[in-house]
Short mmCIF file of C-alpha atoms and ligand atoms in Angstrom, two decimals:
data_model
loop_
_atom_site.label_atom_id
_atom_site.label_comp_id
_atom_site.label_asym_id
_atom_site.label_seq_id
_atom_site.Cartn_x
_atom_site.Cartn_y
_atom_site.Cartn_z
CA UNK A 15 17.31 -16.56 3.27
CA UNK A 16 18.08 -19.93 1.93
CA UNK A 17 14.97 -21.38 4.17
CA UNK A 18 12.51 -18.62 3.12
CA UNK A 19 13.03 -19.36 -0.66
CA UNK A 20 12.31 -23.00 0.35
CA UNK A 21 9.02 -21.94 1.74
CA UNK A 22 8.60 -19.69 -0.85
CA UNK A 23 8.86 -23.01 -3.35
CA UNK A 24 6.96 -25.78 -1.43
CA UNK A 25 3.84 -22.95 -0.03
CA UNK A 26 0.51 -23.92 -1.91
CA UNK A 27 -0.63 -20.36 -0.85
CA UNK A 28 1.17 -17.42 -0.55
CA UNK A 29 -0.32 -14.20 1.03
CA UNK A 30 1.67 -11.06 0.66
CA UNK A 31 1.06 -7.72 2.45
CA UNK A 32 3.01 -4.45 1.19
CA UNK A 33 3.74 -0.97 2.65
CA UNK A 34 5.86 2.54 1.15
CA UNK A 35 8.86 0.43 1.77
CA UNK A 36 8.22 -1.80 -1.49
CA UNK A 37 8.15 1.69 -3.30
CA UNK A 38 10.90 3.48 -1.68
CA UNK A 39 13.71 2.26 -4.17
CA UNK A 40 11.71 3.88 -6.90
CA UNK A 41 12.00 7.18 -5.06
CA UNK A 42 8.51 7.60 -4.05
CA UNK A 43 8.90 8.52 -0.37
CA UNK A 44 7.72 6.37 2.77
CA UNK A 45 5.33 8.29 5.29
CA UNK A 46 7.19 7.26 8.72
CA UNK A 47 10.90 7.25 7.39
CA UNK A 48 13.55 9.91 7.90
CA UNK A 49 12.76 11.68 4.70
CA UNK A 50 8.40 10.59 5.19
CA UNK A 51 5.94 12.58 3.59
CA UNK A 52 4.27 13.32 7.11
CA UNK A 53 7.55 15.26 7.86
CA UNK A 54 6.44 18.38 7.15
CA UNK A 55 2.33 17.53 7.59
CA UNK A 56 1.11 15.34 10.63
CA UNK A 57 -1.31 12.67 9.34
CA UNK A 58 -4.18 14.00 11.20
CA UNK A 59 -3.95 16.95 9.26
CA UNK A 60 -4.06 15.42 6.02
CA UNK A 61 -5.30 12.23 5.43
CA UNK A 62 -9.06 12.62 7.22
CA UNK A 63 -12.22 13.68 5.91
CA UNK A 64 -11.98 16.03 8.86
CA UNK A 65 -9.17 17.74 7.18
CA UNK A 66 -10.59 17.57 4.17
CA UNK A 67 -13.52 19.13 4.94
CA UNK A 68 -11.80 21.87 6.66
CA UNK A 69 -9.19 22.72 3.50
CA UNK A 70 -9.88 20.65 0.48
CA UNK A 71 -6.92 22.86 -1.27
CA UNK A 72 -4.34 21.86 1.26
CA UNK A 73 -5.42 18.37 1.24
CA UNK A 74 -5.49 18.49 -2.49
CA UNK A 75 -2.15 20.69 -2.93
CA UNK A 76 -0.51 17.17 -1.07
CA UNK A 77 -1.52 14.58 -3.52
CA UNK A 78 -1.33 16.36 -6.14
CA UNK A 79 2.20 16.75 -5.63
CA UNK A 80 2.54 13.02 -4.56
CA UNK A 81 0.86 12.26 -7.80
CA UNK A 82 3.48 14.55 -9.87
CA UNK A 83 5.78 12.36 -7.87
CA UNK A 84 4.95 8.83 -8.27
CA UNK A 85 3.82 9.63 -12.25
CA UNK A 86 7.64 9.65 -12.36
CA UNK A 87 8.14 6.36 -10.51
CA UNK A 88 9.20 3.45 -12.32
CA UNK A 89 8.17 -0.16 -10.22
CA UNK A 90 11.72 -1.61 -9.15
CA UNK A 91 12.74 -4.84 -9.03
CA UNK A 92 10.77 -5.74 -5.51
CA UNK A 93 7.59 -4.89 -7.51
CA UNK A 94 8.86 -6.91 -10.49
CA UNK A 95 9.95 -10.17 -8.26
CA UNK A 96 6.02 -9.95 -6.49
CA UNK A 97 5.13 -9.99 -10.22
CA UNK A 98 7.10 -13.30 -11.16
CA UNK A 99 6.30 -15.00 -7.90
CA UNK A 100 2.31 -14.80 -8.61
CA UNK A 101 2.29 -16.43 -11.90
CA UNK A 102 5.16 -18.87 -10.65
CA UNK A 103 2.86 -19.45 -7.59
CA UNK A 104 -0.20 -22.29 -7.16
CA UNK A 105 -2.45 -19.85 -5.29
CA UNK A 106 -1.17 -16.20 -4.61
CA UNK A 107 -2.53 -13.02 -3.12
CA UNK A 108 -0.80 -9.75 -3.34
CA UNK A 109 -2.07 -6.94 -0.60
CA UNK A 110 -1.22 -3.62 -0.42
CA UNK A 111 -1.57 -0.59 1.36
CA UNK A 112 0.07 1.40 -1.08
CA UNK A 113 -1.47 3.62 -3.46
CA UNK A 114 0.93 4.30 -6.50
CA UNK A 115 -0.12 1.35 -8.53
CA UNK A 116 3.37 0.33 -8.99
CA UNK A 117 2.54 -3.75 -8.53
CA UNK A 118 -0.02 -3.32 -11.19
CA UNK A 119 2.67 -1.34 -13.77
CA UNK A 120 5.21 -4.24 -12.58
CA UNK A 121 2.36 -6.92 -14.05
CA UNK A 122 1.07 -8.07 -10.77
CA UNK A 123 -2.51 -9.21 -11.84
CA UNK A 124 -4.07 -9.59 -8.55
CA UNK A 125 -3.57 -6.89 -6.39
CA UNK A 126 -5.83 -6.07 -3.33
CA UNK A 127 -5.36 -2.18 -2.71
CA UNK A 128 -6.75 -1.84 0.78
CA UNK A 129 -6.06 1.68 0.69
CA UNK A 130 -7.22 2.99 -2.83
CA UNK A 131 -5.28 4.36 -5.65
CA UNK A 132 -3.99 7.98 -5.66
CA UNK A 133 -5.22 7.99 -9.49
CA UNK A 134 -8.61 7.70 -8.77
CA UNK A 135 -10.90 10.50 -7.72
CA UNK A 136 -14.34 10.41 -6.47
CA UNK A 137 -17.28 12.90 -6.65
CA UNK A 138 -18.35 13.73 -2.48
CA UNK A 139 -22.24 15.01 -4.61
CA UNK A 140 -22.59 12.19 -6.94
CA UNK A 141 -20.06 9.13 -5.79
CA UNK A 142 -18.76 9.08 -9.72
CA UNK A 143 -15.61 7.67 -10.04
CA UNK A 144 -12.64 7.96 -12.36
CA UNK A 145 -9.29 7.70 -13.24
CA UNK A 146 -7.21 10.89 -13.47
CA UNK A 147 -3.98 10.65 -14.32
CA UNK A 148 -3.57 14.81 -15.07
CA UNK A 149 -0.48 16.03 -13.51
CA UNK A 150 -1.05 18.79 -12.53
CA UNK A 151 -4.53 18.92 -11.82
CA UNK A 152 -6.57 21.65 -13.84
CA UNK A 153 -7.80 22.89 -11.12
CA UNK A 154 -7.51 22.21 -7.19
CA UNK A 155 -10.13 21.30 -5.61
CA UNK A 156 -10.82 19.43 -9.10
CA UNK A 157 -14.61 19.26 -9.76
CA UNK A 158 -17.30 16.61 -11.19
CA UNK A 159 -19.53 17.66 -14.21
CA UNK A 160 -22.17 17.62 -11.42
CA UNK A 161 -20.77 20.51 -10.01
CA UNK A 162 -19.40 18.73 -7.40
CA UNK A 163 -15.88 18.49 -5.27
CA UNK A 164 -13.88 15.80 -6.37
CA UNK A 165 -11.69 14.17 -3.04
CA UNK A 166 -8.72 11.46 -3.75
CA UNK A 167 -10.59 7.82 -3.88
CA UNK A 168 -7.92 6.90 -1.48
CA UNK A 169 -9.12 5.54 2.83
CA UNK A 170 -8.86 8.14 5.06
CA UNK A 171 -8.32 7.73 8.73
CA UNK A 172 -11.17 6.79 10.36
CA UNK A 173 -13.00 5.81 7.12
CA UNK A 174 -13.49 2.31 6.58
CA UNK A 175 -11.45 0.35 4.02
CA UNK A 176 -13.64 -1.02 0.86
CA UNK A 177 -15.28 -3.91 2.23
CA UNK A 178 -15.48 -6.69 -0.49
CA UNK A 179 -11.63 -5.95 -0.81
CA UNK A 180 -10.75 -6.49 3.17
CA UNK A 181 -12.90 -9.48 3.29
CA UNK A 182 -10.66 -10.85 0.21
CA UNK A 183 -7.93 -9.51 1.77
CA UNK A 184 -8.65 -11.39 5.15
CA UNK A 185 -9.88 -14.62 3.59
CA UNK A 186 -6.47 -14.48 2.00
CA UNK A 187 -4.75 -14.06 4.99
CA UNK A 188 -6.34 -16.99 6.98
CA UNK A 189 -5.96 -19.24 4.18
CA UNK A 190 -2.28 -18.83 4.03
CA UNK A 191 0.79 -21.20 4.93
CA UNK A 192 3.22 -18.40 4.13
CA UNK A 193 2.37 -14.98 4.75
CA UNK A 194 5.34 -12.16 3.50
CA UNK A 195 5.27 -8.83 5.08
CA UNK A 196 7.29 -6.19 3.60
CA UNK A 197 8.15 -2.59 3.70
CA UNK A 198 5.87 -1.96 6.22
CA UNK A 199 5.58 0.01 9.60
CA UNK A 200 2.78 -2.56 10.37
CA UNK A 201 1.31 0.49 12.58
CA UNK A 202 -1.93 1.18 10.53
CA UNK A 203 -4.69 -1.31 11.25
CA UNK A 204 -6.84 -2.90 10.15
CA UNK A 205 -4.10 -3.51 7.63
CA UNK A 206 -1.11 -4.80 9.72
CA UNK A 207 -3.60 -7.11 11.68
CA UNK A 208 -3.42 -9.35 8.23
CA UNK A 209 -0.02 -10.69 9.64
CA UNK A 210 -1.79 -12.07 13.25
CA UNK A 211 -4.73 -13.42 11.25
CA UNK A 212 -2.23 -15.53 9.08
CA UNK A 213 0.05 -16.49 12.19
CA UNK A 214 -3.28 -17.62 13.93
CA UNK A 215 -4.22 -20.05 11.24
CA UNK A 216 -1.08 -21.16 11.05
CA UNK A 217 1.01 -19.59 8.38
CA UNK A 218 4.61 -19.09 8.53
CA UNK A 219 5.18 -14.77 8.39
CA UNK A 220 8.58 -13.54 7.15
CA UNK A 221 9.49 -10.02 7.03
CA UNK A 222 11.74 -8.05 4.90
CA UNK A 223 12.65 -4.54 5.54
CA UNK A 224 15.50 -2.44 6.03
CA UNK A 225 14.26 -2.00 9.98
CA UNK A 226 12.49 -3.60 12.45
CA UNK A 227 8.45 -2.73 12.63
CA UNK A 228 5.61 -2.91 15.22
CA UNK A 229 5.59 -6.55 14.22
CA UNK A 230 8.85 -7.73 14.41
CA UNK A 231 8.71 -10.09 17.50
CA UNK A 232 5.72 -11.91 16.17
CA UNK A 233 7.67 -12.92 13.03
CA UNK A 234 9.28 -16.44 11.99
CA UNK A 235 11.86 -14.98 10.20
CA UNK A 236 12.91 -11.70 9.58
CA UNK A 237 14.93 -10.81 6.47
CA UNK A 238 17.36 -7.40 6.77
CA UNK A 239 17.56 -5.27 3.72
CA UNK A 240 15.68 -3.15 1.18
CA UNK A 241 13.15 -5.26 -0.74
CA UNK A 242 14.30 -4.24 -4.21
CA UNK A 243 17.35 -6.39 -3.33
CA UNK A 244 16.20 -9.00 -1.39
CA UNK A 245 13.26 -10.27 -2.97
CA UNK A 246 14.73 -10.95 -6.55
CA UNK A 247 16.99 -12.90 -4.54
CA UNK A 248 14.34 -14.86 -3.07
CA UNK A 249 12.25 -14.85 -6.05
CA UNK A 250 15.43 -15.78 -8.14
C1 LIG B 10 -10.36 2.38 10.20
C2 LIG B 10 -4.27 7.07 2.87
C3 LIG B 10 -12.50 2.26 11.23
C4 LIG B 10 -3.90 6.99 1.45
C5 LIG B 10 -3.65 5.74 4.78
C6 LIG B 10 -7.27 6.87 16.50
C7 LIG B 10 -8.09 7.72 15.76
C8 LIG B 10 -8.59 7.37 14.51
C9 LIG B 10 -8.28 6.11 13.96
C10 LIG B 10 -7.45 5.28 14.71
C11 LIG B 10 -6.96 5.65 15.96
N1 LIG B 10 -6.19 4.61 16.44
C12 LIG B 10 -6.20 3.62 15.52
C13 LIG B 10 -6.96 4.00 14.48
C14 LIG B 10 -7.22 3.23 13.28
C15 LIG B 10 -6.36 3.81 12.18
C16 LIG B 10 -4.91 3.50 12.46
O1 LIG B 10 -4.49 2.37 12.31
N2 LIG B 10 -4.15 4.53 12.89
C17 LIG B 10 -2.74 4.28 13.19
C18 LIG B 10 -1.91 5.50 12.75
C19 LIG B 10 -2.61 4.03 14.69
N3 LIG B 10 -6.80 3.16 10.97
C20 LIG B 10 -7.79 3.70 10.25
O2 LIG B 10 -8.32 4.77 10.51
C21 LIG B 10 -8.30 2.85 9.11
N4 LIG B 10 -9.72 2.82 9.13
O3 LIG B 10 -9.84 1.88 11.17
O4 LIG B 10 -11.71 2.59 10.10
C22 LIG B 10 -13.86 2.19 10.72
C23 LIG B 10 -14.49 0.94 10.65
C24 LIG B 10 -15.79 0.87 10.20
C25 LIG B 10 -16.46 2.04 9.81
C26 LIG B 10 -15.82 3.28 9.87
C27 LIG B 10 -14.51 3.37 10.33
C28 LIG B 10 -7.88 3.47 7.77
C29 LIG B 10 -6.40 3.36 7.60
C30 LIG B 10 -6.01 3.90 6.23
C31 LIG B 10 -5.36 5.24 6.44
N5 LIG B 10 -4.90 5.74 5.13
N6 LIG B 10 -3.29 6.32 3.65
C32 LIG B 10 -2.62 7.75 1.27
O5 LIG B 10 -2.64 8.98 1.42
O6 LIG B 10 -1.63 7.07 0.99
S1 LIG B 10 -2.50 4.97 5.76
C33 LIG B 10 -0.92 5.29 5.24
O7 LIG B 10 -0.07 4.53 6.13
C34 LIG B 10 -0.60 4.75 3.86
O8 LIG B 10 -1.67 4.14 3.20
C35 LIG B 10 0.48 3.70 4.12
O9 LIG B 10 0.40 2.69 3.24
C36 LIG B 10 0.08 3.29 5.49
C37 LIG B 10 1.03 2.46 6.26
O10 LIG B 10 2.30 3.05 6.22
P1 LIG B 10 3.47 2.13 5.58
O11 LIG B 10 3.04 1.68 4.23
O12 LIG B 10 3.85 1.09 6.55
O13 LIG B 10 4.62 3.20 5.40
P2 LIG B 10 5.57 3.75 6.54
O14 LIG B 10 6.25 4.96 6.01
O15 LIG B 10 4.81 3.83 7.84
O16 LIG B 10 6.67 2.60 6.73
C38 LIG B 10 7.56 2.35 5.66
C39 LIG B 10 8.27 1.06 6.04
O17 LIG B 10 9.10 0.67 4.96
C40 LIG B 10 9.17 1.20 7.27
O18 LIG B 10 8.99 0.05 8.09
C41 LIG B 10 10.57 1.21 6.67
O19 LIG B 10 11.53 0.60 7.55
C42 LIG B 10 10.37 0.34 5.46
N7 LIG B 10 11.31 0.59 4.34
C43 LIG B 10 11.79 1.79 3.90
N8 LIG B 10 12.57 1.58 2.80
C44 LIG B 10 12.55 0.24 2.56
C45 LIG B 10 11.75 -0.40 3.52
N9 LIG B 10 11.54 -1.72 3.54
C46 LIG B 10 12.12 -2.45 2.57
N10 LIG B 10 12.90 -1.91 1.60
C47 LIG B 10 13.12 -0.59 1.56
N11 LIG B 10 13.90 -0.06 0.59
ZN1 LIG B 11 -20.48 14.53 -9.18
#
């Protein structure tokens, strides 16, 4: 711990990738843990355009009770440490897959979502986007003024992630001497491949979570315990 805040200190660019994990503490749950939102769903079933296609109310009827969810999540103090360590840092890139929007409520400035926001919605007819923040929904499938169905502007599997954003995200990445990974399952790629691309080019990678992941023996250091604890510690 000690060592990691030193590298935290002395790193002239920091790279940060988060997962659920970072959110779990503000009860909104992770998709892989014991209580995970895929529990009851398998991912396939939900998060594709293929299931979309097939039952936009289902699909729907799941993030709109996510949304309900998360619209009652507050950012803990993991999201608020991220937030201190940006504008204490000299060059600092915050990554995540997540889709609540807690780093930006927790005043993270600079956040690369890789994986969309849940609060956006995008029209399949006309591509319009917009922020929604109704809970609940007026209707399910919600629809566009064009007439069209609205779907989640969140990446699906098998979709590709926004590219200006990945390219950002990977630039940040290589350009990294210290790369945190945290509250992750590092099993969804191209996402967890952030941590290899920093190794490569010579960053140190640290992990914090309350379990090992599918990157653990690639690590430097690896830091036991839930993120809304450890990182104000780090980030004291
Ligand atoms: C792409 C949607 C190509 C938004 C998500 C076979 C068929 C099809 C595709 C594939 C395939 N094999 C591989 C792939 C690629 C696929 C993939 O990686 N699949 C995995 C499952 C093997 N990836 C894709 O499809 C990506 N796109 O490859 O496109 C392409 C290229 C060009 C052109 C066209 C296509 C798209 C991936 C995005 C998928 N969308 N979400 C939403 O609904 O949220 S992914 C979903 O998983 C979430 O976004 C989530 O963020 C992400 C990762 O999960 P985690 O965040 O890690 O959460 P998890 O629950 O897994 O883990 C929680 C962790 O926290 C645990 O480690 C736990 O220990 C820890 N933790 C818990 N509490 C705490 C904690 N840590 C600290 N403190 C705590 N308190
Ligand atoms: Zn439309």
């Amino acid at each position: 711990m000690h060592a990691v805040r030193e590298w935290l200190r002395d790193a002239s660019s920091i790279a940060v990738l988060t997962g659920a994990g970072v959110s779990a503490e503000s009860g909104v749950p992770t998709f892989r843990g014991s209580n995970g939102l895929w529990k009851q769903y398998r991912a396939e079933d939900l998060a594709t355009p293929g299931a979309f296609a097939r039952d936009p109310k289902l699909v729907w009827e799941w993030y709109d009770w996510r949304r309900s969810l998360i619209a009652q999540a507050k950012p803990n103090p993991g999201h608020y440490a991220l937030a201190k360590a940006e504008a204490r840092a000299r060059k600092f890139t915050l990554i995540t897959q997540n889709v609540d929007g807690l780093h930006e409520l927790a005043g993270s400035r600079k956040v690369l979502r890789l994986h969309g926001s849940i609060w956006m919605l995008r029209c399949l007819d006309c591509q319009s986007e917009r922020e929604d923040r109704r809970i609940p929904l007026p209707e399910i499938p919600p629809r566009c003024e064009c007439g069209g169905t609205l779907r989640p502007g969140v990446v699906w599997f098998g979709e590709a992630l926004p590219a200006k954003i990945w390219q950002d995200a990977e630039i940040a990445a290589r350009h990294s001497d210290l790369f945190l990974l945290i509250g992750t399952s590092a099993i969804v790629y191209p996402a967890a491949g952030l941590a290899s691309i920093a190794k490569s080019s010579g960053a140190r990678v640290v992990e914090i979570n309350i379990a090992e992941s599918g990157l653990s023996d690639t690590i430097d250091e690896f830091l036991q315990g839930p993120s809304g604890e450890l990182l104000p510690q780090l980030i004291a």
